mmCIF file of C-alpha atoms in Angstrom:
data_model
loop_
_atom_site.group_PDB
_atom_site.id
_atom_site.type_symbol
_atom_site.label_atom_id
_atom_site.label_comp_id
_atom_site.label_asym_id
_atom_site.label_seq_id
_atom_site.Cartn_x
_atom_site.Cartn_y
_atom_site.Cartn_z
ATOM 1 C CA UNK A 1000 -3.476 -16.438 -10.485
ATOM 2 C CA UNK A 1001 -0.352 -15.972 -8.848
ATOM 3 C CA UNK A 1002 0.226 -16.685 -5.239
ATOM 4 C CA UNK A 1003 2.312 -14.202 -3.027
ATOM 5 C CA UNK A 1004 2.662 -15.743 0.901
ATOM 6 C CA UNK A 1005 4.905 -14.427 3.608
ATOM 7 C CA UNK A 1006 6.187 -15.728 6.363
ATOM 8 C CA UNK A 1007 6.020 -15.928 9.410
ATOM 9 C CA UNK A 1008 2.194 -14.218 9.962
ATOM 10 C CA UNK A 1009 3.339 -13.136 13.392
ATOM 11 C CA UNK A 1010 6.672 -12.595 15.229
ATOM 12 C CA UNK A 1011 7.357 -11.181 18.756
ATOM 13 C CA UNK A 1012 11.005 -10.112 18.978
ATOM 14 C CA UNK A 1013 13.186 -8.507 21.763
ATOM 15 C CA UNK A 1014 14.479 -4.938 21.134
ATOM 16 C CA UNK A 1015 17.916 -5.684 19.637
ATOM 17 C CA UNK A 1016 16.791 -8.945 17.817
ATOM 18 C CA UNK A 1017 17.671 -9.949 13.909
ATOM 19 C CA UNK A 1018 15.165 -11.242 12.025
ATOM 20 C CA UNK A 1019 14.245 -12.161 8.436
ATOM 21 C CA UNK A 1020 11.058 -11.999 6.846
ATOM 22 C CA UNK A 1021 10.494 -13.867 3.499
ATOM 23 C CA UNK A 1022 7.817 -13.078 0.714
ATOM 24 C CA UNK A 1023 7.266 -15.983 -1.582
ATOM 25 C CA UNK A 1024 5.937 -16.226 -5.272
ATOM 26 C CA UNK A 1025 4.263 -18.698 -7.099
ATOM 27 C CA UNK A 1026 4.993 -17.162 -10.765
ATOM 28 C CA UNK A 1027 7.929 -14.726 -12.524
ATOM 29 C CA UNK A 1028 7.330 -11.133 -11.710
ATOM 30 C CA UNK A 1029 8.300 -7.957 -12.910
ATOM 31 C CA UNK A 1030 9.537 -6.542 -10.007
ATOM 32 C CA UNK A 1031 8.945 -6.356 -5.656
ATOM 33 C CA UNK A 1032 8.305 -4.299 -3.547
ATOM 34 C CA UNK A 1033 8.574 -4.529 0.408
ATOM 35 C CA UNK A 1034 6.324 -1.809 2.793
ATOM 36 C CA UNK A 1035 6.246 -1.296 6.737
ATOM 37 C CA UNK A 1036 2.974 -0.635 8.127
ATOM 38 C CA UNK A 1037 3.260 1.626 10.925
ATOM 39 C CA UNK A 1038 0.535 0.926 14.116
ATOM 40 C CA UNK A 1039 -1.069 4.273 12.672
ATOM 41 C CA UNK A 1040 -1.884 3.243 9.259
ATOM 42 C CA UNK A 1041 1.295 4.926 7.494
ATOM 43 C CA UNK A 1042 2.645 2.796 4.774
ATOM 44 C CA UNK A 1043 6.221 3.582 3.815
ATOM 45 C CA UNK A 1044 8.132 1.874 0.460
ATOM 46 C CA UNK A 1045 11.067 0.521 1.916
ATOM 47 C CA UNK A 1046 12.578 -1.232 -1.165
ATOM 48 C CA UNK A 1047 11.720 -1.451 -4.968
ATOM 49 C CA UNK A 1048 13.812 -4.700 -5.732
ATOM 50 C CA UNK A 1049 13.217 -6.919 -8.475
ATOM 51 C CA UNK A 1050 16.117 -8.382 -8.239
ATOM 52 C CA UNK A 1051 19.581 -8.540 -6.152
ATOM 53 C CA UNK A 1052 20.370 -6.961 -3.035
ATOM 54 C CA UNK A 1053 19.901 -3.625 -1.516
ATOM 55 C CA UNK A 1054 20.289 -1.970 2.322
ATOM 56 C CA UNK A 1055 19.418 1.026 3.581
ATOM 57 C CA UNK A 1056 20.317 1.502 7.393
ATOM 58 C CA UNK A 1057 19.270 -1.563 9.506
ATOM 59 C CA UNK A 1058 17.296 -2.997 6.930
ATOM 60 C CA UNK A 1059 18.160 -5.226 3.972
ATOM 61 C CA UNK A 1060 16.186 -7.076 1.156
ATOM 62 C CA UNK A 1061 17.462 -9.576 -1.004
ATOM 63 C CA UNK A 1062 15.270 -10.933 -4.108
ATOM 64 C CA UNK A 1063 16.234 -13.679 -5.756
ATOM 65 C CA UNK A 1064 13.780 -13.975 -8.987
ATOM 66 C CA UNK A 1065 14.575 -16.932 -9.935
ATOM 67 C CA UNK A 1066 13.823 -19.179 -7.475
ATOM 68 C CA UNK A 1067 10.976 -16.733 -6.816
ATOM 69 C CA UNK A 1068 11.065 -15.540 -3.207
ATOM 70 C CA UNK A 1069 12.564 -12.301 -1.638
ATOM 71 C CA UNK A 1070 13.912 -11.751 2.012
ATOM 72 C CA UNK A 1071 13.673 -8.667 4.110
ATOM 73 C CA UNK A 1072 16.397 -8.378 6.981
ATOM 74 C CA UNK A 1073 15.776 -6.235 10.298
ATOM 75 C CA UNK A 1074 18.825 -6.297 12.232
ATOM 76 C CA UNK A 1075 19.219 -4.259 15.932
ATOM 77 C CA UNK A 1076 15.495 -4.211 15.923
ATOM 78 C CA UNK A 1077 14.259 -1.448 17.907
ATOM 79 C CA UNK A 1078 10.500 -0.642 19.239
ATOM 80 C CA UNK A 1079 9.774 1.588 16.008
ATOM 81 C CA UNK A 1080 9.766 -1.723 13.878
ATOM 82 C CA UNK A 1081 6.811 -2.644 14.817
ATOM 83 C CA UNK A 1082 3.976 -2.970 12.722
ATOM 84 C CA UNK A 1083 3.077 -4.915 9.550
ATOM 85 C CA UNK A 1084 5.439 -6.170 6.785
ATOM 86 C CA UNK A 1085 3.932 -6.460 3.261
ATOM 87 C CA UNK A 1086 5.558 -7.295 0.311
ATOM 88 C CA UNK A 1087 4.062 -6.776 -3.475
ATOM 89 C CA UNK A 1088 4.759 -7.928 -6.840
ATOM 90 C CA UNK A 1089 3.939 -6.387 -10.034
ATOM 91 C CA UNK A 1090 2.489 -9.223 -12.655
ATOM 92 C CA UNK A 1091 4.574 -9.267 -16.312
ATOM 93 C CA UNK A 1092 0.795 -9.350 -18.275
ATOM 94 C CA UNK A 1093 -0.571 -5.774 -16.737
ATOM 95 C CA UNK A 1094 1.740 -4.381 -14.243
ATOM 96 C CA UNK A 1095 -1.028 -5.303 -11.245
ATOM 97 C CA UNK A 1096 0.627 -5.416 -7.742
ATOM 98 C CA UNK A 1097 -0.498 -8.367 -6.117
ATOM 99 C CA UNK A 1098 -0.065 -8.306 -2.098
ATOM 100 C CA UNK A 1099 1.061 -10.779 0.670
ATOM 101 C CA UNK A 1100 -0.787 -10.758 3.370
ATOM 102 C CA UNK A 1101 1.798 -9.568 5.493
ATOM 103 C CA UNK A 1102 4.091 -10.304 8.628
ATOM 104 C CA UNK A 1103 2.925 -8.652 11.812
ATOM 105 C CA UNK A 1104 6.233 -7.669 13.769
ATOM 106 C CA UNK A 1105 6.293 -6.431 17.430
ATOM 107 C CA UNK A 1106 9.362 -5.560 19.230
ATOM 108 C CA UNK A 1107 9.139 -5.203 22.958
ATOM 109 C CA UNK A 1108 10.916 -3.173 24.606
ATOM 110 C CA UNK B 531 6.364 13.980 7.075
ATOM 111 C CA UNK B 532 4.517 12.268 4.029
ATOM 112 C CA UNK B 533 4.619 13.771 1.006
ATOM 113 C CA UNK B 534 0.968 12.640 0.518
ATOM 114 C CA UNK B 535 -1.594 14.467 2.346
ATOM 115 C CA UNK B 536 -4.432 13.082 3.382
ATOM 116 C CA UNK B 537 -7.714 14.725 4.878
ATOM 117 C CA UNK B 538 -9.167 14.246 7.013
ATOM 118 C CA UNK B 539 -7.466 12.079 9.316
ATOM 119 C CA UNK B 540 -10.415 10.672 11.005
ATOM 120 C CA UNK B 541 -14.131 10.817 9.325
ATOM 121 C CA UNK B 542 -17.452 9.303 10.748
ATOM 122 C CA UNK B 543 -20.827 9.479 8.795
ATOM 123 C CA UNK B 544 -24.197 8.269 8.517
ATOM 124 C CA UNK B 545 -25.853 5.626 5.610
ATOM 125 C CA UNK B 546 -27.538 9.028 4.058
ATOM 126 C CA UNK B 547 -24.489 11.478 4.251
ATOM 127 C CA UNK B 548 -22.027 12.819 1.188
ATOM 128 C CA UNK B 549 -18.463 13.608 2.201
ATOM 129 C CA UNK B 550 -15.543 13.766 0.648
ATOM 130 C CA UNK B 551 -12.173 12.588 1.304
ATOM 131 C CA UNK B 552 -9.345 14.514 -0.094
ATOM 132 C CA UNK B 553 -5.544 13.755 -1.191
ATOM 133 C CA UNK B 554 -2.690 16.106 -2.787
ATOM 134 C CA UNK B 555 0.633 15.334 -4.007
ATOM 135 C CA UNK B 556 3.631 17.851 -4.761
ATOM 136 C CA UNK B 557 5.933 15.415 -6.190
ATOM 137 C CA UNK B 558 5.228 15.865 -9.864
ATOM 138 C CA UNK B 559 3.932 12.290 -9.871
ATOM 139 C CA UNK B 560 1.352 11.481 -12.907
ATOM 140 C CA UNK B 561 -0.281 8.900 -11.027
ATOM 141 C CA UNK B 562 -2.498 8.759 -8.188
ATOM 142 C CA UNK B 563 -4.612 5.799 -6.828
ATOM 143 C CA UNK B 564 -7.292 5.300 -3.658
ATOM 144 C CA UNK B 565 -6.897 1.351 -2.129
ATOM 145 C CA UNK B 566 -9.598 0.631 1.127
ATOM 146 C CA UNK B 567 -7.829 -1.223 3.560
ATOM 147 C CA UNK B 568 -10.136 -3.524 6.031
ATOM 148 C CA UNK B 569 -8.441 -4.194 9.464
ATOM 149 C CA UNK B 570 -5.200 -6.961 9.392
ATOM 150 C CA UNK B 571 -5.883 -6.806 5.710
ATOM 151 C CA UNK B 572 -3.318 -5.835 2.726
ATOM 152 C CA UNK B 573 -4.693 -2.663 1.332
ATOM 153 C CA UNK B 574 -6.730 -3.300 -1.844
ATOM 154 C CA UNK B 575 -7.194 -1.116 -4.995
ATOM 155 C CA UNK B 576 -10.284 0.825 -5.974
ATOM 156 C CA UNK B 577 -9.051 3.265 -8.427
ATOM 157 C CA UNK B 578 -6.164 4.540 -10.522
ATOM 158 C CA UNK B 579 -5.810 7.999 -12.209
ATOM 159 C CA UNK B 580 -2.888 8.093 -14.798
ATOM 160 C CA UNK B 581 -2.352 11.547 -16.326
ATOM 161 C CA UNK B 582 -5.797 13.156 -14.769
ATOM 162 C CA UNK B 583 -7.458 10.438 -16.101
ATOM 163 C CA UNK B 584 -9.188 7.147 -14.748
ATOM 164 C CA UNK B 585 -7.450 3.946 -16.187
ATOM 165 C CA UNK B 586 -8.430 1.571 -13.978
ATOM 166 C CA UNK B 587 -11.661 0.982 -11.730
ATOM 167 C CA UNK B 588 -11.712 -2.375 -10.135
ATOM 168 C CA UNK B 589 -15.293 -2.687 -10.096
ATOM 169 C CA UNK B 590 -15.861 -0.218 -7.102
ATOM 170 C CA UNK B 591 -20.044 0.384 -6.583
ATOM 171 C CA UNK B 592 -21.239 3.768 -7.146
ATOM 172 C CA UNK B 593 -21.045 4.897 -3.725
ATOM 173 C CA UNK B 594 -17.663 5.206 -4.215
ATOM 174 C CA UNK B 595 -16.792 8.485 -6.808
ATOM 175 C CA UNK B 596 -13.334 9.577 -7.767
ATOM 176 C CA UNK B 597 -12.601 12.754 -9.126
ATOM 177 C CA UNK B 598 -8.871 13.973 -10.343
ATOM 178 C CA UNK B 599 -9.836 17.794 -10.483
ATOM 179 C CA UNK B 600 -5.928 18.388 -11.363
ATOM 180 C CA UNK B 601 -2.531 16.524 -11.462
ATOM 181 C CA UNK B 602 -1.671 17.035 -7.536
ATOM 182 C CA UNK B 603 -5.114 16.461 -6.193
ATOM 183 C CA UNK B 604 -7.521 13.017 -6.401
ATOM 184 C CA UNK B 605 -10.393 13.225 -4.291
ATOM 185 C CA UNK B 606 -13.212 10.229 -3.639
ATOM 186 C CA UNK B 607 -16.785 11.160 -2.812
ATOM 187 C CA UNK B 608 -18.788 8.667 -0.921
ATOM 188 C CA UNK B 609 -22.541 8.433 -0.961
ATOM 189 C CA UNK B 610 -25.094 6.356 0.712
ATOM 190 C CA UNK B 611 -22.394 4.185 2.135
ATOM 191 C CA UNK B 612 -22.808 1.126 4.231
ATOM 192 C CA UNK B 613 -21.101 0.115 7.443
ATOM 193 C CA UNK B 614 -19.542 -2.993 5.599
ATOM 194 C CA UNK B 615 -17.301 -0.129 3.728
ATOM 195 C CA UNK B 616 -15.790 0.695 7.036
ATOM 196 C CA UNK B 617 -12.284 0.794 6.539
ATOM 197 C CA UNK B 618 -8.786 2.944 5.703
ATOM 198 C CA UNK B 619 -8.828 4.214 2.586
ATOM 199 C CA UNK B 620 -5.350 5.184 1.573
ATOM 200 C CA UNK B 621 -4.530 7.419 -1.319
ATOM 201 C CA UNK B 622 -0.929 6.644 -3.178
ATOM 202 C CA UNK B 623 0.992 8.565 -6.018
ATOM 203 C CA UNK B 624 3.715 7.110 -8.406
ATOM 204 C CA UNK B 625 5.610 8.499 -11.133
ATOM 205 C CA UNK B 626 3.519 7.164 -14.043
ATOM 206 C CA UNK B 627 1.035 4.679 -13.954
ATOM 207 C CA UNK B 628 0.393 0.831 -14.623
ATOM 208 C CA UNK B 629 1.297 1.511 -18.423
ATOM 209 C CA UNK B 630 4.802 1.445 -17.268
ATOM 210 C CA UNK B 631 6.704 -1.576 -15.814
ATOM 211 C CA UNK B 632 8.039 -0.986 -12.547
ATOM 212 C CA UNK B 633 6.808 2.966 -12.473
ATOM 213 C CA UNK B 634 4.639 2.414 -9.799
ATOM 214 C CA UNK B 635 6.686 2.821 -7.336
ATOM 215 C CA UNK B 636 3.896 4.010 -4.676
ATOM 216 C CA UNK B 637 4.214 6.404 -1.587
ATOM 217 C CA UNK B 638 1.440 6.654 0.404
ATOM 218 C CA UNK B 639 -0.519 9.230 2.540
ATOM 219 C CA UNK B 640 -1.069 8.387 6.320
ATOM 220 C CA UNK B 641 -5.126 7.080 5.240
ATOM 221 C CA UNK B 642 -8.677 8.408 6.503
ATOM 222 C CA UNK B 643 -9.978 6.120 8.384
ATOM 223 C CA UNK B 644 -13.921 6.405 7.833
ATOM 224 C CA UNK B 645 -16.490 4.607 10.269
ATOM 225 C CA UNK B 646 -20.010 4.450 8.559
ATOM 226 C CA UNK B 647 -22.777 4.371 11.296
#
C-alpha cells in the first residue's frame, strides 16, 4: 500500500523561527491534506491541496504531485504552533485518506 | 469555536458500563465519521455515515455501535469496553462522503477522550 512519511518526527523551534515540514508519498494521489493538532486534541484542516501552492496567514503549503511530496511552511512561529503536524492523502482507487504519522512541533517561548 | 460539537469532553467508565458519546454538526454536511485516536498516534477511522447511512465500517468489534439518528447528529455507543480501547475518539463531518473525490474535506470536533477502567 502506499507509504505517507513526514519529516522531521520532532522539532523544537524558538518563537519567531521558520520552518518547513515535508509529507512524502510513495504513490499518485488524489489530493492532500495538511492538519495541526492542538496540545488539547483539536484537529483543524489547514489546507486541502492537491496540487500547487496556497497561504493563508503565516502558513504556506506547497504540493508538488508529481514528484510526490508536499511542504508545509510556518514562518514567525509563535507559541500557539505547537502541537502535531499531520498530513493525509486521499488514494485514486477508493478515496481512503491515508495518514503520516506526523511532525511534533514545539515553540518555546 | 468548532463547528463540531462533541460531548462529553471527558468520559471515564467501567468494563460493564453503556455510554454514549455524542456529536452534531450545523454545517449542512452529508457526511459524518468517528476515528479513535491512541496517544502520539494519527487518528484512525472506525466509521463513516454518508447520507444517514453507514458506508463504511473498518472492521470495528461490536462494542463499538454507531447510530446516525438524523443528518446533524452521529452518535457511538460503547459496551463492555476494554481498557486497550482507551483513547480520543474524534467525530468529523465533510460535505459528502468517500463516493466523491476530494469531498472529504474533514473538520473535526475537539474529541472525548474516554478512559476505560
Amino acid at each position: 500500500g502506499i507509504q505517507v512519511e513526514q519529516s522531521p518526527p520532532d522539532l523544537i523551534l524558538q518563537e519567531g523561527a521558520n520552518s518547513t515540514l515535508r509529507c512524502n508519498f510513495s504513490d499518485s494521489v488524489n489530493n492532500l491534506q495538511w492538519f495541526h493538532q492542538n496540545p488539547w486534541g483539536q484537529l483543524i484542516n489547514l489546507f486541502y491541496i492537491p496540487s500547487g501552492t496556497k497561504q493563508n496567514g503565516r502558513l504556506s503549503a506547497t504540493t508538488v504531485a508529481t514528484e510526490r511530496y508536499s511542504l508545509l511552511y510556518i514562518s514567525s512561529s509563535q507559541t500557539t504552533d505547537s502541537g502535531v503536524y499531520f498530513c493525509a492523502v486521499e488514494l485514486y482507487s477508493n478515496y481512503q485518506l491515508i495518514w503520516g504519522a506526523g511532525t511534533k512541533l514545539i515553540i518555546k517561548p | 469555536d468548532t463547528e463540531v460539537t462533541q460531548t462529553p469532553k471527558h468520559l471515564v467508565m467501567g468494563m460493564t458500563n453503556k455510554k454514549s458519546l455524542k456529536c452534531e454538526q450545523h454545517m449542512g454536511h452529508r457526511a459524518m465519521y468517528w476515528y479513535k485516536q491512541k496517544a502520539k498516534k494519527p487518528p484512525e477511522l472506525m466509521f463513516v455515515y454518508s447520507y444517514e447511512k453507514l458506508s463504511i465500517n473498518e472492521s470495528v468489534p461490536s462494542r463499538f455501535s454507531p447510530e446516525c439518528p438524523n443528518s446533524s447528529l452521529l452518535n457511538l455507543h460503547l459496551h463492555a469496553l476494554q481498557p486497550e480501547d482507551s483513547a480520543l475518539y474524534l467525530c468529523a463531518s465533510s460535505q459528502e462522503g468517500r463516493e466523491v473525490s476530494g469531498a472529504n474535506v474533514l473538520t473535526f470536533g475537539a474529541g472525548s477522550r474516554l478512559t476505560v477502567l
